[in-house]
CSV table of C-alpha atoms in Angstrom, one decimal:
chain,number,residue,atom,x,y,z
A,1,UNK,CA,24.6,-5.5,13.0
A,2,UNK,CA,22.9,-5.5,16.4
A,3,UNK,CA,19.2,-6.4,15.7
A,4,UNK,CA,18.4,-5.8,19.3
A,5,UNK,CA,19.0,-2.1,18.8
A,6,UNK,CA,16.1,-2.0,16.4
A,7,UNK,CA,13.9,-4.4,18.2
A,8,UNK,CA,11.5,-1.8,19.9
A,9,UNK,CA,10.7,-0.3,16.5
A,10,UNK,CA,10.3,-3.7,14.8
A,11,UNK,CA,7.9,-4.8,17.5
A,12,UNK,CA,5.9,-1.6,17.2
A,13,UNK,CA,5.7,-1.9,13.5
A,14,UNK,CA,4.6,-5.5,13.7
A,15,UNK,CA,1.8,-4.7,16.2
A,16,UNK,CA,0.7,-1.7,14.2
A,17,UNK,CA,0.5,-3.5,10.9
A,18,UNK,CA,-1.3,-6.4,12.6
A,19,UNK,CA,-4.1,-4.0,13.6
A,20,UNK,CA,-4.0,-2.3,10.3
A,21,UNK,CA,-4.3,-5.6,8.4
A,22,UNK,CA,-7.3,-6.6,10.4
A,23,UNK,CA,-9.0,-3.3,10.4
A,24,UNK,CA,-8.5,-2.9,6.6
A,25,UNK,CA,-10.4,-6.1,5.8
A,26,UNK,CA,-12.9,-5.8,8.7
A,27,UNK,CA,-14.3,-2.4,7.7
A,28,UNK,CA,-15.6,-3.2,4.2
A,29,UNK,CA,-17.0,-6.6,5.5
A,30,UNK,CA,-18.9,-5.0,8.4
A,31,UNK,CA,-20.2,-2.3,6.0
A,32,UNK,CA,-21.5,-5.0,3.7
A,33,UNK,CA,-23.2,-6.8,6.6
A,34,UNK,CA,-24.8,-3.5,7.7
A,35,UNK,CA,-26.3,-3.0,4.3
A,36,UNK,CA,-24.1,0.0,3.2
A,37,UNK,CA,-24.4,0.7,-0.5
A,38,UNK,CA,-21.4,0.1,-2.7
A,39,UNK,CA,-21.1,3.9,-3.1
A,40,UNK,CA,-21.0,4.3,0.7
A,41,UNK,CA,-18.3,1.6,1.0
A,42,UNK,CA,-16.3,3.2,-1.8
A,43,UNK,CA,-16.6,6.6,-0.1
A,44,UNK,CA,-15.4,5.2,3.2
A,45,UNK,CA,-12.3,3.7,1.4
A,46,UNK,CA,-11.7,7.0,-0.3
A,47,UNK,CA,-11.7,8.6,3.2
A,48,UNK,CA,-8.8,6.4,4.3
A,49,UNK,CA,-6.9,7.2,1.1
A,50,UNK,CA,-7.4,10.9,1.5
A,51,UNK,CA,-6.4,10.8,5.2
A,52,UNK,CA,-3.2,8.8,4.4
A,53,UNK,CA,-2.1,11.1,1.6
A,54,UNK,CA,-2.9,14.2,3.7
A,55,UNK,CA,-1.0,12.7,6.7
A,56,UNK,CA,2.2,12.6,4.6
A,57,UNK,CA,2.0,16.4,4.4
A,58,UNK,CA,0.5,17.3,7.8
A,59,UNK,CA,2.1,14.9,10.3
A,60,UNK,CA,5.7,16.2,10.0
A,61,UNK,CA,4.4,19.5,11.5
A,62,UNK,CA,3.0,17.7,14.5
A,63,UNK,CA,6.2,15.8,15.1
A,64,UNK,CA,8.3,19.0,14.9
A,65,UNK,CA,6.2,20.4,17.7
A,66,UNK,CA,6.0,17.5,20.2
A,67,UNK,CA,8.7,15.0,19.1
A,68,UNK,CA,8.6,11.5,17.8
A,69,UNK,CA,7.7,9.6,21.0
A,70,UNK,CA,4.8,11.8,22.0
A,71,UNK,CA,3.5,12.0,18.4
A,72,UNK,CA,3.7,8.2,18.0
A,73,UNK,CA,1.9,7.7,21.3
A,74,UNK,CA,-0.9,10.1,20.4
A,75,UNK,CA,-1.4,8.7,17.0
A,76,UNK,CA,-1.5,5.1,18.3
A,77,UNK,CA,-4.1,6.1,20.9
A,78,UNK,CA,-6.2,7.8,18.3
A,79,UNK,CA,-6.0,4.7,16.1
A,80,UNK,CA,-7.2,2.5,19.0
A,81,UNK,CA,-10.1,4.9,19.8
A,82,UNK,CA,-11.2,5.2,16.2
A,83,UNK,CA,-11.3,1.4,15.9
A,84,UNK,CA,-13.5,1.1,19.0
A,85,UNK,CA,-15.7,4.0,17.8
A,86,UNK,CA,-16.3,2.2,14.6
A,87,UNK,CA,-17.9,-0.6,16.5
A,88,UNK,CA,-19.9,1.7,18.7
A,89,UNK,CA,-21.5,3.8,16.0
A,90,UNK,CA,-22.0,2.2,12.6
A,91,UNK,CA,-23.0,4.9,10.2
A,92,UNK,CA,-21.5,5.7,6.7
A,93,UNK,CA,-20.7,9.4,7.2
A,94,UNK,CA,-19.2,8.7,10.6
A,95,UNK,CA,-17.2,5.9,9.2
A,96,UNK,CA,-15.9,8.1,6.4
A,97,UNK,CA,-14.6,10.6,9.0
A,98,UNK,CA,-13.1,7.9,11.2
A,99,UNK,CA,-11.3,6.2,8.2
A,100,UNK,CA,-9.9,9.6,7.1
A,101,UNK,CA,-8.5,10.1,10.6
A,102,UNK,CA,-7.3,6.5,10.6
A,103,UNK,CA,-5.5,7.0,7.3
A,104,UNK,CA,-3.7,10.1,8.6
A,105,UNK,CA,-2.6,8.4,11.8
A,106,UNK,CA,-1.4,5.3,9.9
A,107,UNK,CA,0.7,7.5,7.6
A,108,UNK,CA,2.1,9.4,10.7
A,109,UNK,CA,3.1,6.3,12.6
A,110,UNK,CA,4.8,4.8,9.6
A,111,UNK,CA,6.7,8.0,9.0
A,112,UNK,CA,7.9,8.2,12.6
A,113,UNK,CA,9.0,4.5,12.7
A,114,UNK,CA,10.8,4.7,9.4
A,115,UNK,CA,12.6,8.0,10.1
A,116,UNK,CA,13.6,6.5,13.5
A,117,UNK,CA,15.1,3.5,11.8
A,118,UNK,CA,16.7,5.6,9.1
A,119,UNK,CA,18.4,7.8,11.7
A,120,UNK,CA,19.9,4.7,13.5
A,121,UNK,CA,21.2,2.9,10.4
A,122,UNK,CA,24.4,3.5,8.4
A,123,UNK,CA,25.1,3.1,4.7
A,124,UNK,CA,26.7,-0.3,5.6
A,125,UNK,CA,23.6,-1.8,7.3
A,126,UNK,CA,20.7,0.1,5.9
A,127,UNK,CA,19.9,-2.5,3.2
A,128,UNK,CA,19.7,-5.3,5.8
A,129,UNK,CA,17.6,-3.3,8.3
A,130,UNK,CA,15.3,-2.1,5.4
A,131,UNK,CA,14.8,-5.8,4.3
A,132,UNK,CA,14.0,-6.9,7.8
A,133,UNK,CA,11.6,-4.1,8.3
A,134,UNK,CA,9.8,-4.9,5.0
A,135,UNK,CA,9.5,-8.6,5.9
A,136,UNK,CA,8.0,-7.7,9.3
A,137,UNK,CA,5.6,-5.2,7.9
A,138,UNK,CA,4.3,-7.4,5.1
A,139,UNK,CA,4.2,-10.4,7.3
A,140,UNK,CA,2.2,-8.6,10.0
A,141,UNK,CA,-0.2,-7.1,7.4
A,142,UNK,CA,-0.8,-10.6,6.1
A,143,UNK,CA,-1.3,-12.1,9.6
A,144,UNK,CA,-3.7,-9.3,10.5
A,145,UNK,CA,-6.0,-10.3,7.7
A,146,UNK,CA,-6.2,-13.9,9.1
A,147,UNK,CA,-7.4,-12.7,12.5
A,148,UNK,CA,-10.7,-12.2,10.7
A,149,UNK,CA,-11.3,-16.0,11.2
A,150,UNK,CA,-11.3,-15.5,15.0
A,151,UNK,CA,-14.9,-14.2,15.3
A,152,UNK,CA,-17.9,-12.9,13.4
A,153,UNK,CA,-17.2,-9.4,11.9
A,154,UNK,CA,-20.8,-8.5,12.9
A,155,UNK,CA,-19.7,-8.4,16.5
A,156,UNK,CA,-17.4,-6.0,18.3
A,157,UNK,CA,-14.8,-8.6,19.1
A,158,UNK,CA,-12.5,-8.0,16.1
A,159,UNK,CA,-12.7,-4.3,16.6
A,160,UNK,CA,-11.5,-4.8,20.1
A,161,UNK,CA,-8.6,-7.0,19.0
A,162,UNK,CA,-7.6,-4.4,16.4
A,163,UNK,CA,-7.7,-1.6,19.1
A,164,UNK,CA,-5.6,-3.7,21.4
A,165,UNK,CA,-2.9,-4.2,18.7
A,166,UNK,CA,-2.8,-0.4,18.0
A,167,UNK,CA,-2.6,0.3,21.8
A,168,UNK,CA,0.2,-2.2,22.4
A,169,UNK,CA,2.2,-0.8,19.4
A,170,UNK,CA,3.0,2.4,21.4
A,171,UNK,CA,4.6,0.5,24.3
A,172,UNK,CA,8.0,-0.5,22.8
A,173,UNK,CA,8.7,3.1,21.6
A,174,UNK,CA,7.3,4.8,24.7
A,175,UNK,CA,9.5,2.7,27.0
A,176,UNK,CA,12.7,3.0,25.0
A,177,UNK,CA,15.5,5.2,26.2
A,178,UNK,CA,16.8,6.0,22.7
A,179,UNK,CA,16.9,9.6,21.7
A,180,UNK,CA,14.4,10.8,19.1
A,181,UNK,CA,15.7,11.3,15.6
A,182,UNK,CA,15.9,14.4,13.5
A,183,UNK,CA,12.6,16.1,12.4
A,184,UNK,CA,10.6,14.5,9.6
A,185,UNK,CA,11.2,15.9,6.2
A,186,UNK,CA,8.5,17.7,4.2
A,187,UNK,CA,6.9,16.1,1.2
A,188,UNK,CA,8.2,17.6,-2.0
A,189,UNK,CA,6.0,17.3,-5.1
A,190,UNK,CA,6.2,18.8,-8.5
A,191,UNK,CA,3.8,17.0,-10.8
A,192,UNK,CA,4.9,18.9,-13.9
A,193,UNK,CA,8.5,18.0,-13.3
A,194,UNK,CA,7.6,14.4,-12.5
A,195,UNK,CA,5.6,14.1,-15.8
A,196,UNK,CA,8.4,15.7,-17.8
A,197,UNK,CA,10.9,13.3,-16.2
A,198,UNK,CA,8.8,10.1,-16.8
A,199,UNK,CA,5.3,10.2,-18.2
A,200,UNK,CA,4.8,6.4,-17.8
A,201,UNK,CA,5.8,6.7,-14.1
A,202,UNK,CA,3.1,9.3,-13.4
A,203,UNK,CA,0.3,7.8,-15.4
A,204,UNK,CA,1.2,4.3,-14.3
A,205,UNK,CA,1.3,5.3,-10.6
A,206,UNK,CA,-2.1,6.8,-10.9
A,207,UNK,CA,-3.5,3.7,-12.6
A,208,UNK,CA,-1.8,1.5,-10.1
A,209,UNK,CA,-3.4,3.5,-7.3
A,210,UNK,CA,-6.9,2.9,-8.9
A,211,UNK,CA,-6.1,-0.8,-9.1
A,212,UNK,CA,-4.8,-1.0,-5.5
A,213,UNK,CA,-7.6,1.1,-4.1
A,214,UNK,CA,-10.3,-1.0,-5.9
A,215,UNK,CA,-8.8,-4.3,-4.6
A,216,UNK,CA,-8.1,-3.2,-1.0
A,217,UNK,CA,-11.6,-1.7,-0.6
A,218,UNK,CA,-13.8,-4.2,-2.3
A,219,UNK,CA,-12.1,-7.6,-2.3
A,220,UNK,CA,-13.6,-8.4,1.1
A,221,UNK,CA,-17.0,-7.3,-0.2
A,222,UNK,CA,-16.6,-9.5,-3.3
A,223,UNK,CA,-15.7,-12.5,-1.1
A,224,UNK,CA,-18.8,-12.0,1.0
A,225,UNK,CA,-21.0,-11.5,-2.0
A,226,UNK,CA,-19.9,-14.8,-3.6
A,227,UNK,CA,-20.5,-16.7,-0.3
A,228,UNK,CA,-16.9,-17.1,1.0
A,229,UNK,CA,-16.4,-17.8,4.7
A,230,UNK,CA,-14.3,-15.4,6.7
A,231,UNK,CA,-11.3,-17.8,6.4
A,232,UNK,CA,-11.7,-18.0,2.6
A,233,UNK,CA,-11.9,-14.2,2.4
A,234,UNK,CA,-8.7,-13.9,4.4
A,235,UNK,CA,-7.1,-16.6,2.3
A,236,UNK,CA,-8.0,-14.8,-0.9
A,237,UNK,CA,-6.5,-11.5,0.4
A,238,UNK,CA,-3.5,-13.3,1.7
A,239,UNK,CA,-2.8,-15.3,-1.5
A,240,UNK,CA,-2.8,-12.1,-3.6
A,241,UNK,CA,-0.2,-10.6,-1.2
A,242,UNK,CA,1.9,-13.7,-1.2
A,243,UNK,CA,1.9,-13.7,-5.0
A,244,UNK,CA,3.3,-10.2,-4.9
A,245,UNK,CA,5.9,-11.1,-2.4
A,246,UNK,CA,7.0,-14.2,-4.4
A,247,UNK,CA,7.2,-12.5,-7.7
A,248,UNK,CA,8.4,-9.0,-6.8
A,249,UNK,CA,12.1,-9.8,-6.9
A,250,UNK,CA,12.0,-11.9,-10.1
A,251,UNK,CA,10.0,-9.2,-11.9
A,252,UNK,CA,12.2,-6.4,-10.5
A,253,UNK,CA,15.4,-8.3,-11.5
A,254,UNK,CA,14.0,-8.8,-15.0
A,255,UNK,CA,13.4,-5.0,-15.2
A,256,UNK,CA,17.0,-4.4,-14.3
A,257,UNK,CA,18.1,-6.5,-17.3
A,258,UNK,CA,15.7,-5.3,-20.0
A,259,UNK,CA,13.8,-2.1,-20.6
A,260,UNK,CA,11.4,-1.6,-17.7
A,261,UNK,CA,8.6,-0.6,-20.0
A,262,UNK,CA,8.6,-4.0,-21.6
A,263,UNK,CA,8.2,-5.5,-18.1
A,264,UNK,CA,5.4,-3.0,-17.4
A,265,UNK,CA,3.7,-4.1,-20.6
A,266,UNK,CA,4.0,-7.7,-19.6
A,267,UNK,CA,2.6,-7.0,-16.1
A,268,UNK,CA,-0.2,-5.0,-17.6
A,269,UNK,CA,-1.2,-7.9,-19.8
A,270,UNK,CA,-0.9,-10.5,-17.0
A,271,UNK,CA,-3.1,-8.3,-14.8
A,272,UNK,CA,-5.6,-7.9,-17.5
A,273,UNK,CA,-5.7,-11.6,-18.3
A,274,UNK,CA,-6.2,-12.8,-14.7
A,275,UNK,CA,-8.4,-9.9,-13.8
A,276,UNK,CA,-10.7,-10.9,-16.8
A,277,UNK,CA,-10.6,-14.6,-15.8
A,278,UNK,CA,-11.6,-13.6,-12.2
A,279,UNK,CA,-14.3,-11.4,-13.5
A,280,UNK,CA,-15.6,-14.2,-15.7
A,281,UNK,CA,-15.6,-16.7,-12.8
A,282,UNK,CA,-17.2,-14.4,-10.3
A,283,UNK,CA,-20.6,-16.0,-10.5
A,284,UNK,CA,-19.4,-19.6,-10.4
A,285,UNK,CA,-16.5,-19.3,-7.9
A,286,UNK,CA,-18.1,-21.8,-5.6
A,287,UNK,CA,-17.8,-24.5,-8.3
A,288,UNK,CA,-14.0,-24.5,-8.4
A,289,UNK,CA,-12.5,-22.5,-5.5
A,290,UNK,CA,-9.1,-24.0,-5.9
A,291,UNK,CA,-8.8,-22.7,-9.5
A,292,UNK,CA,-10.1,-19.3,-8.4
A,293,UNK,CA,-7.4,-19.1,-5.7
A,294,UNK,CA,-4.7,-20.0,-8.2
A,295,UNK,CA,-5.9,-17.1,-10.4
A,296,UNK,CA,-5.8,-14.8,-7.3
A,297,UNK,CA,-2.2,-15.8,-6.5
A,298,UNK,CA,-1.1,-15.0,-10.1
A,299,UNK,CA,-3.2,-11.8,-10.1
A,300,UNK,CA,-1.3,-10.8,-7.0
A,301,UNK,CA,2.0,-11.3,-8.8
A,302,UNK,CA,1.5,-8.0,-10.6
A,303,UNK,CA,-1.0,-6.3,-8.3
A,304,UNK,CA,1.6,-5.7,-5.6
A,305,UNK,CA,4.7,-5.3,-7.8
A,306,UNK,CA,3.8,-3.0,-10.7
A,307,UNK,CA,4.0,0.2,-8.7
A,308,UNK,CA,7.6,-0.5,-7.7
A,309,UNK,CA,8.5,-0.6,-11.4
A,310,UNK,CA,7.2,3.0,-11.9
A,311,UNK,CA,9.3,4.2,-9.0
A,312,UNK,CA,12.4,2.5,-10.3
A,313,UNK,CA,11.8,3.8,-13.9
A,314,UNK,CA,11.3,7.4,-12.7
A,315,UNK,CA,14.5,7.2,-10.7
A,316,UNK,CA,16.4,5.8,-13.7
A,317,UNK,CA,16.0,9.3,-15.3
A,318,UNK,CA,16.5,11.3,-12.0
A,319,UNK,CA,19.7,12.5,-10.3
A,320,UNK,CA,20.5,10.5,-7.2
A,321,UNK,CA,19.9,13.6,-5.0
A,322,UNK,CA,16.3,13.8,-6.3
A,323,UNK,CA,15.5,10.1,-5.4
A,324,UNK,CA,13.4,10.9,-2.3
A,325,UNK,CA,11.6,13.8,-3.9
A,326,UNK,CA,10.7,11.8,-7.0
A,327,UNK,CA,9.6,8.7,-5.1
A,328,UNK,CA,7.5,10.8,-2.7
A,329,UNK,CA,5.8,12.7,-5.5
A,330,UNK,CA,4.8,9.4,-7.2
A,331,UNK,CA,3.5,8.2,-3.9
A,332,UNK,CA,1.1,11.2,-3.8
A,333,UNK,CA,0.0,10.4,-7.4
A,334,UNK,CA,-0.6,6.8,-6.3
A,335,UNK,CA,-2.6,8.1,-3.3
A,336,UNK,CA,-4.8,10.2,-5.6
A,337,UNK,CA,-5.5,7.0,-7.6
A,338,UNK,CA,-6.5,5.1,-4.5
A,339,UNK,CA,-9.2,7.8,-3.9
A,340,UNK,CA,-10.6,7.2,-7.4
A,341,UNK,CA,-10.4,3.4,-7.5
A,342,UNK,CA,-13.0,2.7,-4.8
A,343,UNK,CA,-15.5,5.2,-6.3
A,344,UNK,CA,-15.2,3.7,-9.8
A,345,UNK,CA,-15.6,0.2,-8.3
A,346,UNK,CA,-18.7,1.2,-6.4
A,347,UNK,CA,-20.3,2.5,-9.6
A,348,UNK,CA,-19.6,-0.8,-11.5
A,349,UNK,CA,-20.7,-2.9,-8.6
A,350,UNK,CA,-24.1,-1.3,-8.6
A,351,UNK,CA,-24.4,-1.8,-12.3
A,352,UNK,CA,-22.8,-5.1,-13.2
A,353,UNK,CA,-22.5,-7.0,-9.9
A,354,UNK,CA,-19.8,-8.5,-7.8
A,355,UNK,CA,-17.3,-8.8,-10.6
A,356,UNK,CA,-17.2,-5.1,-11.0
A,357,UNK,CA,-14.0,-4.9,-9.0
A,358,UNK,CA,-12.1,-7.1,-11.4
A,359,UNK,CA,-13.5,-5.0,-14.3
A,360,UNK,CA,-11.8,-1.9,-12.8
A,361,UNK,CA,-8.5,-3.7,-12.2
A,362,UNK,CA,-8.5,-5.1,-15.8
A,363,UNK,CA,-9.1,-1.7,-17.3
A,364,UNK,CA,-6.3,-0.2,-15.1
A,365,UNK,CA,-3.9,-3.0,-16.1
A,366,UNK,CA,-4.6,-2.7,-19.9
A,367,UNK,CA,-4.3,1.0,-19.6
A,368,UNK,CA,-0.8,0.5,-18.1
A,369,UNK,CA,0.2,-1.9,-20.9
A,370,UNK,CA,-1.1,0.4,-23.7
A,371,UNK,CA,0.6,3.6,-22.3
A,372,UNK,CA,3.9,1.8,-21.6
A,373,UNK,CA,3.8,0.5,-25.2
A,374,UNK,CA,3.2,4.0,-26.5
A,375,UNK,CA,6.1,5.5,-24.4
A,376,UNK,CA,8.3,2.7,-25.6
A,377,UNK,CA,7.7,3.9,-29.2
A,378,UNK,CA,8.2,7.6,-28.5
A,379,UNK,CA,11.1,7.7,-26.0
A,380,UNK,CA,14.3,5.8,-26.8
A,381,UNK,CA,16.8,5.0,-24.1
A,382,UNK,CA,20.1,6.8,-24.5
A,383,UNK,CA,23.1,4.7,-25.4
A,384,UNK,CA,24.9,5.4,-22.1
A,385,UNK,CA,21.8,4.6,-20.0
A,386,UNK,CA,22.5,2.8,-16.7
A,387,UNK,CA,19.4,1.9,-14.7
A,388,UNK,CA,19.3,2.1,-10.9
A,389,UNK,CA,19.0,-1.1,-9.0
A,390,UNK,CA,15.4,-2.3,-8.5
A,391,UNK,CA,14.4,-2.4,-4.8
A,392,UNK,CA,11.5,-4.1,-3.2
A,393,UNK,CA,9.4,-1.4,-1.4
A,394,UNK,CA,6.5,-3.5,-0.1
A,395,UNK,CA,2.8,-2.9,-0.3
A,396,UNK,CA,2.4,0.6,-1.9
A,397,UNK,CA,-0.4,1.5,0.5
A,398,UNK,CA,2.0,1.3,3.4
A,399,UNK,CA,4.7,3.5,1.9
A,400,UNK,CA,5.4,7.1,3.0
A,401,UNK,CA,8.1,9.6,2.0
A,402,UNK,CA,10.2,8.3,4.9
A,403,UNK,CA,10.1,4.9,3.3
A,404,UNK,CA,12.2,6.3,0.5
A,405,UNK,CA,14.6,8.1,2.8
A,406,UNK,CA,15.1,4.7,4.4
A,407,UNK,CA,15.4,2.9,1.1
A,408,UNK,CA,19.0,1.9,0.4
A,409,UNK,CA,18.9,3.6,-3.0
A,410,UNK,CA,18.9,6.9,-1.2
A,411,UNK,CA,22.5,6.2,-0.2
A,412,UNK,CA,23.5,6.8,-3.8
A,413,UNK,CA,23.2,10.6,-3.4
């Protein structure tokens, strides 16, 4: 496999995710510094989730009209401008609109890169290219969060750095001589069919979206409220992601060997336990930061892995030809959950304090465990059941329908 053939897209993906990782943690922190209410911060996060989900439907039409290279360049330029505008005009309603636009552009750029990679791979090398792409995107997202330690989020410096990363991401694809791939496919979603196919996948994806939306939107705010430095906030966010990266394969492999719903129950219980421990230690985190970070790492072990279980379970009961449609539909359900999570967290933050975020994640995780246990009792696996192979799909908030077309499991059709 010639890695150099994919290098321009890998570099673009790395720079884009670097900016996205920074901007994602910077916005709630700056909002907290500016005195935005929890409701306003939650609404801003919901704006991003709405834009990202809408982008999965709308961006393919733009790409069909102007092509991949022009669309990617335009979306990257808009991302850079929206980042700078956020530093120039700090106001909740304006930030809601900017984050909605940002979400749509992020979804669009992901879709373009992934469709490009998918077009240039074969069944023989898709798994390797997909794995490298996932390592680059998750690594860049993680690295972007640690840029927070470079300067004070109350200044414009970090916004400028983020804008630079978004701007530079368009250069590798703009300067490549490779022909653009085929048009992006449309998102296909039939909630009723998805629910009939796998109730736990639909309900679980929605709850996972609530959990993920709550964490991504308010974890930086929580860190600031308990007195963490910028470095500690980035470390907290990073450790959760590292926990997900470390445990995703073992959890996924276990789910290939036993009923996935048993693994869902276990993950739900683990998430509830460590979410509750983190909630209980919220007011005394400064007394034992090391123990708190250990809890965060273990909390991340299920935070970033459980959604992949729902995708795998749904596809266990789906024809191979329906893999992309099923996975894309669940992604939209997850996206709806990420709109609800920040608003629910905002409500609890205003009523019970900084630990409200972990209360939301704990309720979400115990909901997953209970519903998975219920489905385990009412739906028995057929004797001839053969599960599909579990595949790591990275951070759910960075997935698009094109991610699933690029996923090696789509070869099975």
